[in-house]
PDB file of C-alpha atoms in Angstrom:
ATOM      1  CA  MET A   1     -44.128 -22.303 -30.282  1.00 46.00           C
ATOM      2  CA  SER A   2     -46.592 -20.545 -27.856  1.00 48.00           C
ATOM      3  CA  ALA A   3     -45.740 -19.504 -24.735  1.00 49.00           C
ATOM      4  CA  THR A   4     -49.330 -20.488 -22.340  1.00 51.00           C
ATOM      5  CA  THR A   5     -48.570 -21.216 -18.717  1.00 55.00           C
ATOM      6  CA  THR A   6     -52.377 -23.304 -18.995  1.00 72.00           C
ATOM      7  CA  ASP A   7     -51.667 -27.007 -18.319  1.00 83.00           C
ATOM      8  CA  ASP A   8     -52.676 -29.189 -21.397  1.00 94.00           C
ATOM      9  CA  TYR A   9     -53.149 -32.733 -19.588  1.00 96.00           C
ATOM     10  CA  GLU A  10     -54.625 -34.979 -16.713  1.00 96.00           C
ATOM     11  CA  PHE A  11     -51.611 -37.068 -16.795  1.00 97.00           C
ATOM     12  CA  THR A  12     -52.417 -40.630 -14.372  1.00 97.00           C
ATOM     13  CA  CYS A  13     -49.576 -43.341 -13.625  1.00 97.00           C
ATOM     14  CA  SER A  14     -50.807 -46.994 -14.312  1.00 96.00           C
ATOM     15  CA  GLN A  15     -48.426 -47.567 -11.796  1.00 96.00           C
ATOM     16  CA  CYS A  16     -49.003 -45.813  -8.804  1.00 97.00           C
ATOM     17  CA  GLY A  17     -52.471 -43.917  -9.356  1.00 96.00           C
ATOM     18  CA  GLU A  18     -50.636 -40.076  -9.051  1.00 96.00           C
ATOM     19  CA  GLY A  19     -52.057 -37.360 -11.099  1.00 95.00           C
ATOM     20  CA  PHE A  20     -51.628 -34.719 -11.595  1.00 94.00           C
ATOM     21  CA  ALA A  21     -51.510 -31.439 -14.435  1.00 94.00           C
ATOM     22  CA  VAL A  22     -49.246 -31.274 -17.038  1.00 95.00           C
ATOM     23  CA  ASN A  23     -48.355 -29.104 -19.934  1.00 95.00           C
ATOM     24  CA  GLY A  24     -46.900 -30.011 -23.168  1.00 93.00           C
ATOM     25  CA  GLY A  25     -43.091 -29.840 -22.296  1.00 94.00           C
ATOM     26  CA  MET A  26     -43.525 -31.609 -18.709  1.00 95.00           C
ATOM     27  CA  ARG A  27     -45.976 -33.844 -20.825  1.00 96.00           C
ATOM     28  CA  ALA A  28     -42.989 -35.175 -22.999  1.00 96.00           C
ATOM     29  CA  ALA A  29     -40.142 -34.937 -20.186  1.00 96.00           C
ATOM     30  CA  VAL A  30     -42.254 -38.195 -18.406  1.00 97.00           C
ATOM     31  CA  LEU A  31     -42.410 -39.865 -21.560  1.00 96.00           C
ATOM     32  CA  GLU A  32     -39.383 -40.045 -21.938  1.00 97.00           C
ATOM     33  CA  ARG A  33     -38.299 -40.221 -18.024  1.00 97.00           C
ATOM     34  CA  GLY A  34     -41.397 -42.096 -16.616  1.00 97.00           C
ATOM     35  CA  CYS A  35     -43.508 -41.321 -13.917  1.00 97.00           C
ATOM     36  CA  PRO A  36     -41.891 -38.886 -11.436  1.00 95.00           C
ATOM     37  CA  ILE A  37     -43.254 -39.874  -8.822  1.00 96.00           C
ATOM     38  CA  CYS A  38     -42.542 -43.813  -8.742  1.00 97.00           C
ATOM     39  CA  GLY A  39     -40.166 -43.918 -11.414  1.00 97.00           C
ATOM     40  CA  SER A  40     -42.381 -46.339 -14.016  1.00 97.00           C
ATOM     41  CA  PRO A  41     -42.592 -46.305 -17.585  1.00 97.00           C
ATOM     42  CA  VAL A  42     -45.223 -43.808 -18.781  1.00 96.00           C
ATOM     43  CA  SER A  43     -47.242 -44.438 -21.925  1.00 96.00           C
ATOM     44  CA  ALA A  44     -49.100 -41.325 -24.197  1.00 95.00           C
ATOM     45  CA  ASP A  45     -52.633 -43.371 -22.649  1.00 96.00           C
ATOM     46  CA  ALA A  46     -51.475 -42.103 -19.390  1.00 96.00           C
ATOM     47  CA  PHE A  47     -53.248 -38.734 -20.251  1.00 97.00           C
ATOM     48  CA  ASP A  48     -55.804 -36.964 -20.945  1.00 96.00           C
ATOM     49  CA  PRO A  49     -56.581 -33.704 -22.289  1.00 94.00           C
ATOM     50  CA  CYS A  50     -57.465 -31.175 -19.604  1.00 87.00           C
ATOM     51  CA  PRO A  51     -61.375 -29.472 -20.198  1.00 78.00           C
ATOM     52  CA  ALA A  52     -61.497 -25.986 -21.324  1.00 68.00           C
TER      53      ALA A  52
END
């Protein structure tokens, strides 16, 4: 398991349009719980890898 603090993904909610960078752990939580802003369900398509 990597001990990195860098953001790995850019999340954009398809419902409310809010977006922010997340790491792998945050990505898993958002997928499980939904958008932290509006609560809408989230699919893996809402995440794009951050550029290196």
